[in-house]
Amino acid sequence: YFFIVKVCLCSYWSTNILRSWSRKACPHYIFLTNYSRIGILQLHPGAINSIPSKSHLEIDVRDIDEKRRNYVIEKVHKSAIDISKIRGVELSEFKIINQDPPALSDKSVINAMEFAAKQLGLEYKLMISRAYHDSLFMARISPMGMIFIPCYKGYSHKPEEYASPEDMANGVQMLALTMAKLSLE
């Protein structure tokens, strides 16, 4: 669920939006399953010796619960409107770029993956992946689940990402056993 906030304002306004977003609009309990990140904050003219006249802010909000995700978006939008009025600046655009519904792993796939991990004697944990995977689209046509293998320092999608040959082999074995288990159902 990506959205863009475009405003003609000073950088102080952006700071207020960020503060409101992180403190008021998103109470701590929401972050148990919510993933929210500031992806882009552009200030114009962007010079060290100039007070910005406008800014462009992009926020990425994800959650496994679509209603809760939408609640966060509504709160951020309301905060942007309120802060604009208080600061006397124009909120020129609040645009939702993408709002795909979350995709939950199928219980039968999870059960098969747990079975495979136990059969192979592998430690595992259930986790939520908030990344924008193909699974969002596969879940629309088929039961879906994802297997993640350990990576160096937990790094993923960055140059420092590294998985040992042993962990990769375990992942392949787990996938094969999971598929074999599912083929019997």
PDB file of C-alpha atoms in Angstrom:
ATOM      1  CA  TYR A   1       0.000   0.000   0.000  1.00  0.00           C
ATOM      2  CA  PHE A   2       2.106   2.859  -1.262  1.00  0.00           C
ATOM      3  CA  PHE A   3       1.035   6.455  -1.275  1.00  0.00           C
ATOM      4  CA  ILE A   4       2.468   9.848  -2.057  1.00  0.00           C
ATOM      5  CA  VAL A   5       1.946  13.079  -0.200  1.00  0.00           C
ATOM      6  CA  LYS A   6       2.798  16.163  -2.263  1.00  0.00           C
ATOM      7  CA  VAL A   7       2.809  19.481  -0.524  1.00  0.00           C
ATOM      8  CA  CYS A   8       3.913  23.026  -1.114  1.00  0.00           C
ATOM      9  CA  LEU A   9       5.462  23.710   2.228  1.00  0.00           C
ATOM     10  CA  CYS A  10       8.573  24.160   4.260  1.00  0.00           C
ATOM     11  CA  SER A  11      10.668  21.329   5.665  1.00  0.00           C
ATOM     12  CA  TYR A  12       9.218  22.016   9.113  1.00  0.00           C
ATOM     13  CA  TRP A  13       5.829  20.835   7.806  1.00  0.00           C
ATOM     14  CA  SER A  14       7.373  17.541   6.654  1.00  0.00           C
ATOM     15  CA  THR A  15       8.928  17.109  10.080  1.00  0.00           C
ATOM     16  CA  ASN A  16       5.495  17.562  11.660  1.00  0.00           C
ATOM     17  CA  ILE A  17       3.953  14.990   9.324  1.00  0.00           C
ATOM     18  CA  LEU A  18       6.701  12.501  10.142  1.00  0.00           C
ATOM     19  CA  ARG A  19       6.332  13.118  13.868  1.00  0.00           C
ATOM     20  CA  SER A  20       2.544  12.777  13.694  1.00  0.00           C
ATOM     21  CA  TRP A  21       2.782   9.661  11.589  1.00  0.00           C
ATOM     22  CA  SER A  22       5.174   7.970  13.980  1.00  0.00           C
ATOM     23  CA  ARG A  23       3.556   9.044  17.267  1.00  0.00           C
ATOM     24  CA  LYS A  24      -0.116   9.946  16.921  1.00  0.00           C
ATOM     25  CA  ALA A  25      -1.348   8.236  13.786  1.00  0.00           C
ATOM     26  CA  CYS A  26       0.320   4.925  14.533  1.00  0.00           C
ATOM     27  CA  PRO A  27       0.006   3.846  18.173  1.00  0.00           C
ATOM     28  CA  HIS A  28       2.553   1.273  19.299  1.00  0.00           C
ATOM     29  CA  TYR A  29       0.087  -1.628  19.252  1.00  0.00           C
ATOM     30  CA  ILE A  30      -0.455  -1.218  15.512  1.00  0.00           C
ATOM     31  CA  PHE A  31       3.177  -2.019  14.782  1.00  0.00           C
ATOM     32  CA  LEU A  32       2.755  -5.630  15.917  1.00  0.00           C
ATOM     33  CA  THR A  33       1.696  -6.494  12.361  1.00  0.00           C
ATOM     34  CA  ASN A  34       2.103  -3.141  10.598  1.00  0.00           C
ATOM     35  CA  TYR A  35       5.096  -2.209   8.492  1.00  0.00           C
ATOM     36  CA  SER A  36       5.475   1.467   7.678  1.00  0.00           C
ATOM     37  CA  ARG A  37       8.474   3.213   6.194  1.00  0.00           C
ATOM     38  CA  ILE A  38       9.324   6.601   4.789  1.00  0.00           C
ATOM     39  CA  GLY A  39      10.705   5.759   1.365  1.00  0.00           C
ATOM     40  CA  ILE A  40      11.278   9.197  -0.123  1.00  0.00           C
ATOM     41  CA  LEU A  41      11.502  12.696   1.301  1.00  0.00           C
ATOM     42  CA  GLN A  42      12.478  15.296  -1.292  1.00  0.00           C
ATOM     43  CA  LEU A  43      12.868  18.965  -0.453  1.00  0.00           C
ATOM     44  CA  HIS A  44      12.900  21.718  -3.082  1.00  0.00           C
ATOM     45  CA  PRO A  45      15.209  23.381  -3.937  1.00  0.00           C
ATOM     46  CA  GLY A  46      17.302  21.003  -1.855  1.00  0.00           C
ATOM     47  CA  ALA A  47      20.195  23.357  -1.227  1.00  0.00           C
ATOM     48  CA  ILE A  48      21.958  23.479   2.120  1.00  0.00           C
ATOM     49  CA  ASN A  49      21.581  27.273   2.295  1.00  0.00           C
ATOM     50  CA  SER A  50      17.896  27.471   1.255  1.00  0.00           C
ATOM     51  CA  ILE A  51      14.635  27.087   3.132  1.00  0.00           C
ATOM     52  CA  PRO A  52      12.604  24.527   1.167  1.00  0.00           C
ATOM     53  CA  SER A  53       9.477  25.847  -0.536  1.00  0.00           C
ATOM     54  CA  LYS A  54       7.941  22.442  -1.171  1.00  0.00           C
ATOM     55  CA  SER A  55       8.452  18.806  -0.340  1.00  0.00           C
ATOM     56  CA  HIS A  56       7.484  15.395  -1.636  1.00  0.00           C
ATOM     57  CA  LEU A  57       6.974  12.584   0.870  1.00  0.00           C
ATOM     58  CA  GLU A  58       6.326   8.914   0.073  1.00  0.00           C
ATOM     59  CA  ILE A  59       5.253   6.480   2.767  1.00  0.00           C
ATOM     60  CA  ASP A  60       4.870   2.710   2.440  1.00  0.00           C
ATOM     61  CA  VAL A  61       2.319   1.159   4.820  1.00  0.00           C
ATOM     62  CA  ARG A  62       1.730  -2.605   4.948  1.00  0.00           C
ATOM     63  CA  ASP A  63      -0.199  -4.865   7.289  1.00  0.00           C
ATOM     64  CA  ILE A  64      -1.609  -8.377   7.264  1.00  0.00           C
ATOM     65  CA  ASP A  65      -4.964  -6.825   8.208  1.00  0.00           C
ATOM     66  CA  GLU A  66      -6.349  -4.640   5.412  1.00  0.00           C
ATOM     67  CA  LYS A  67      -8.715  -2.700   7.711  1.00  0.00           C
ATOM     68  CA  ARG A  68      -5.922  -1.862  10.134  1.00  0.00           C
ATOM     69  CA  ARG A  69      -3.675  -0.788   7.246  1.00  0.00           C
ATOM     70  CA  ASN A  70      -6.430   1.464   5.899  1.00  0.00           C
ATOM     71  CA  TYR A  71      -6.920   2.914   9.388  1.00  0.00           C
ATOM     72  CA  VAL A  72      -3.256   3.939   9.483  1.00  0.00           C
ATOM     73  CA  ILE A  73      -3.578   5.557   6.042  1.00  0.00           C
ATOM     74  CA  GLU A  74      -6.681   7.491   7.139  1.00  0.00           C
ATOM     75  CA  LYS A  75      -4.881   8.744  10.253  1.00  0.00           C
ATOM     76  CA  VAL A  76      -1.854   9.877   8.247  1.00  0.00           C
ATOM     77  CA  HIS A  77      -4.125  11.645   5.726  1.00  0.00           C
ATOM     78  CA  LYS A  78      -6.072  13.400   8.493  1.00  0.00           C
ATOM     79  CA  SER A  79      -2.813  14.446  10.163  1.00  0.00           C
ATOM     80  CA  ALA A  80      -1.535  15.860   6.855  1.00  0.00           C
ATOM     81  CA  ILE A  81      -4.724  17.910   6.428  1.00  0.00           C
ATOM     82  CA  ASP A  82      -4.706  19.131  10.044  1.00  0.00           C
ATOM     83  CA  ILE A  83      -1.031  20.090  10.023  1.00  0.00           C
ATOM     84  CA  SER A  84      -1.432  21.873   6.668  1.00  0.00           C
ATOM     85  CA  LYS A  85      -4.226  24.001   8.130  1.00  0.00           C
ATOM     86  CA  ILE A  86      -2.286  24.756  11.310  1.00  0.00           C
ATOM     87  CA  ARG A  87       0.868  25.718   9.375  1.00  0.00           C
ATOM     88  CA  GLY A  88      -0.998  27.619   6.660  1.00  0.00           C
ATOM     89  CA  VAL A  89       0.499  25.571   3.832  1.00  0.00           C
ATOM     90  CA  GLU A  90      -1.111  23.814   0.888  1.00  0.00           C
ATOM     91  CA  LEU A  91      -1.496  20.050   0.758  1.00  0.00           C
ATOM     92  CA  SER A  92      -1.473  19.787  -3.024  1.00  0.00           C
ATOM     93  CA  GLU A  93      -1.878  16.019  -3.329  1.00  0.00           C
ATOM     94  CA  PHE A  94      -2.486  12.920  -1.246  1.00  0.00           C
ATOM     95  CA  LYS A  95      -2.383  10.063  -3.719  1.00  0.00           C
ATOM     96  CA  ILE A  96      -2.584   6.327  -3.141  1.00  0.00           C
ATOM     97  CA  ILE A  97      -0.268   4.663  -5.643  1.00  0.00           C
ATOM     98  CA  ASN A  98      -1.031   1.030  -4.912  1.00  0.00           C
ATOM     99  CA  GLN A  99      -3.317  -0.826  -2.524  1.00  0.00           C
ATOM    100  CA  ASP A 100      -3.006  -4.549  -3.111  1.00  0.00           C
ATOM    101  CA  PRO A 101      -4.683  -6.578  -0.378  1.00  0.00           C
ATOM    102  CA  PRO A 102      -2.357  -8.582   1.865  1.00  0.00           C
ATOM    103  CA  ALA A 103      -1.808 -12.231   0.941  1.00  0.00           C
ATOM    104  CA  LEU A 104      -1.847 -14.748   3.756  1.00  0.00           C
ATOM    105  CA  SER A 105      -0.107 -18.096   3.527  1.00  0.00           C
ATOM    106  CA  ASP A 106      -2.450 -21.056   3.221  1.00  0.00           C
ATOM    107  CA  LYS A 107      -2.707 -23.151   6.392  1.00  0.00           C
ATOM    108  CA  SER A 108      -2.178 -26.424   4.492  1.00  0.00           C
ATOM    109  CA  VAL A 109       1.046 -25.042   3.004  1.00  0.00           C
ATOM    110  CA  ILE A 110       2.230 -23.868   6.422  1.00  0.00           C
ATOM    111  CA  ASN A 111       1.472 -27.302   7.884  1.00  0.00           C
ATOM    112  CA  ALA A 112       3.414 -29.003   5.076  1.00  0.00           C
ATOM    113  CA  MET A 113       6.396 -26.681   5.592  1.00  0.00           C
ATOM    114  CA  GLU A 114       6.380 -27.343   9.342  1.00  0.00           C
ATOM    115  CA  PHE A 115       6.210 -31.093   8.665  1.00  0.00           C
ATOM    116  CA  ALA A 116       9.185 -30.823   6.285  1.00  0.00           C
ATOM    117  CA  ALA A 117      11.260 -28.789   8.745  1.00  0.00           C
ATOM    118  CA  LYS A 118      10.603 -31.303  11.528  1.00  0.00           C
ATOM    119  CA  GLN A 119      11.403 -34.274   9.273  1.00  0.00           C
ATOM    120  CA  LEU A 120      14.712 -32.655   8.328  1.00  0.00           C
ATOM    121  CA  GLY A 121      15.495 -31.668  11.927  1.00  0.00           C
ATOM    122  CA  LEU A 122      15.634 -27.976  11.022  1.00  0.00           C
ATOM    123  CA  GLU A 123      14.891 -25.150  13.410  1.00  0.00           C
ATOM    124  CA  TYR A 124      12.189 -22.855  12.061  1.00  0.00           C
ATOM    125  CA  LYS A 125       9.914 -20.022  13.040  1.00  0.00           C
ATOM    126  CA  LEU A 126       6.729 -18.697  11.537  1.00  0.00           C
ATOM    127  CA  MET A 127       7.092 -15.110  10.428  1.00  0.00           C
ATOM    128  CA  ILE A 128       5.312 -12.404   8.509  1.00  0.00           C
ATOM    129  CA  SER A 129       6.948 -11.217   5.311  1.00  0.00           C
ATOM    130  CA  ARG A 130       5.800  -7.745   4.453  1.00  0.00           C
ATOM    131  CA  ALA A 131       7.871  -7.513   1.301  1.00  0.00           C
ATOM    132  CA  TYR A 132       6.151  -7.146  -2.043  1.00  0.00           C
ATOM    133  CA  HIS A 133       6.603 -10.713  -3.307  1.00  0.00           C
ATOM    134  CA  ASP A 134       5.021 -12.563  -6.211  1.00  0.00           C
ATOM    135  CA  SER A 135       3.106 -14.361  -3.467  1.00  0.00           C
ATOM    136  CA  LEU A 136       0.640 -11.445  -3.464  1.00  0.00           C
ATOM    137  CA  PHE A 137      -0.453 -12.498  -6.921  1.00  0.00           C
ATOM    138  CA  MET A 138      -0.006 -16.257  -6.569  1.00  0.00           C
ATOM    139  CA  ALA A 139      -2.317 -16.266  -3.526  1.00  0.00           C
ATOM    140  CA  ARG A 140      -5.130 -15.106  -5.818  1.00  0.00           C
ATOM    141  CA  ILE A 141      -4.969 -18.307  -7.864  1.00  0.00           C
ATOM    142  CA  SER A 142      -3.399 -20.947  -5.633  1.00  0.00           C
ATOM    143  CA  PRO A 143      -2.586 -21.818  -2.022  1.00  0.00           C
ATOM    144  CA  MET A 144       0.704 -20.127  -1.183  1.00  0.00           C
ATOM    145  CA  GLY A 145       3.490 -20.132   1.383  1.00  0.00           C
ATOM    146  CA  MET A 146       7.113 -18.990   1.451  1.00  0.00           C
ATOM    147  CA  ILE A 147      10.277 -20.606   2.756  1.00  0.00           C
ATOM    148  CA  PHE A 148      13.054 -18.305   3.906  1.00  0.00           C
ATOM    149  CA  ILE A 149      16.551 -19.491   4.707  1.00  0.00           C
ATOM    150  CA  PRO A 150      18.979 -17.879   7.155  1.00  0.00           C
ATOM    151  CA  CYS A 151      21.167 -15.130   5.708  1.00  0.00           C
ATOM    152  CA  TYR A 152      24.250 -13.456   7.144  1.00  0.00           C
ATOM    153  CA  LYS A 153      23.132 -10.937   9.797  1.00  0.00           C
ATOM    154  CA  GLY A 154      19.587 -11.304   8.473  1.00  0.00           C
ATOM    155  CA  TYR A 155      20.486  -9.217   5.421  1.00  0.00           C
ATOM    156  CA  SER A 156      18.172  -9.547   2.466  1.00  0.00           C
ATOM    157  CA  HIS A 157      17.910  -7.693  -0.832  1.00  0.00           C
ATOM    158  CA  LYS A 158      21.224  -5.914  -0.345  1.00  0.00           C
ATOM    159  CA  PRO A 159      24.800  -6.531  -1.506  1.00  0.00           C
ATOM    160  CA  GLU A 160      25.866  -7.992   1.854  1.00  0.00           C
ATOM    161  CA  GLU A 161      23.261 -10.759   1.635  1.00  0.00           C
ATOM    162  CA  TYR A 162      24.880 -14.172   1.978  1.00  0.00           C
ATOM    163  CA  ALA A 163      23.479 -17.639   2.596  1.00  0.00           C
ATOM    164  CA  SER A 164      25.759 -20.579   3.270  1.00  0.00           C
ATOM    165  CA  PRO A 165      25.704 -23.536   0.875  1.00  0.00           C
ATOM    166  CA  GLU A 166      24.409 -25.669   3.772  1.00  0.00           C
ATOM    167  CA  ASP A 167      21.474 -23.317   4.416  1.00  0.00           C
ATOM    168  CA  MET A 168      20.675 -23.183   0.701  1.00  0.00           C
ATOM    169  CA  ALA A 169      20.724 -26.994   0.521  1.00  0.00           C
ATOM    170  CA  ASN A 170      18.442 -27.203   3.570  1.00  0.00           C
ATOM    171  CA  GLY A 171      16.050 -24.770   1.889  1.00  0.00           C
ATOM    172  CA  VAL A 172      15.950 -26.861  -1.284  1.00  0.00           C
ATOM    173  CA  GLN A 173      15.387 -30.067   0.706  1.00  0.00           C
ATOM    174  CA  MET A 174      12.625 -28.402   2.702  1.00  0.00           C
ATOM    175  CA  LEU A 175      10.963 -27.158  -0.488  1.00  0.00           C
ATOM    176  CA  ALA A 176      11.128 -30.629  -2.060  1.00  0.00           C
ATOM    177  CA  LEU A 177       9.684 -32.318   1.024  1.00  0.00           C
ATOM    178  CA  THR A 178       6.980 -29.639   1.334  1.00  0.00           C
ATOM    179  CA  MET A 179       5.932 -30.156  -2.289  1.00  0.00           C
ATOM    180  CA  ALA A 180       5.959 -33.941  -1.833  1.00  0.00           C
ATOM    181  CA  LYS A 181       3.729 -33.624   1.242  1.00  0.00           C
ATOM    182  CA  LEU A 182       1.325 -31.284  -0.568  1.00  0.00           C
ATOM    183  CA  SER A 183       1.155 -33.613  -3.576  1.00  0.00           C
ATOM    184  CA  LEU A 184      -0.386 -36.290  -1.341  1.00  0.00           C
ATOM    185  CA  GLU A 185      -3.246 -34.054  -0.217  1.00  0.00           C
TER     186      GLU A 185
END
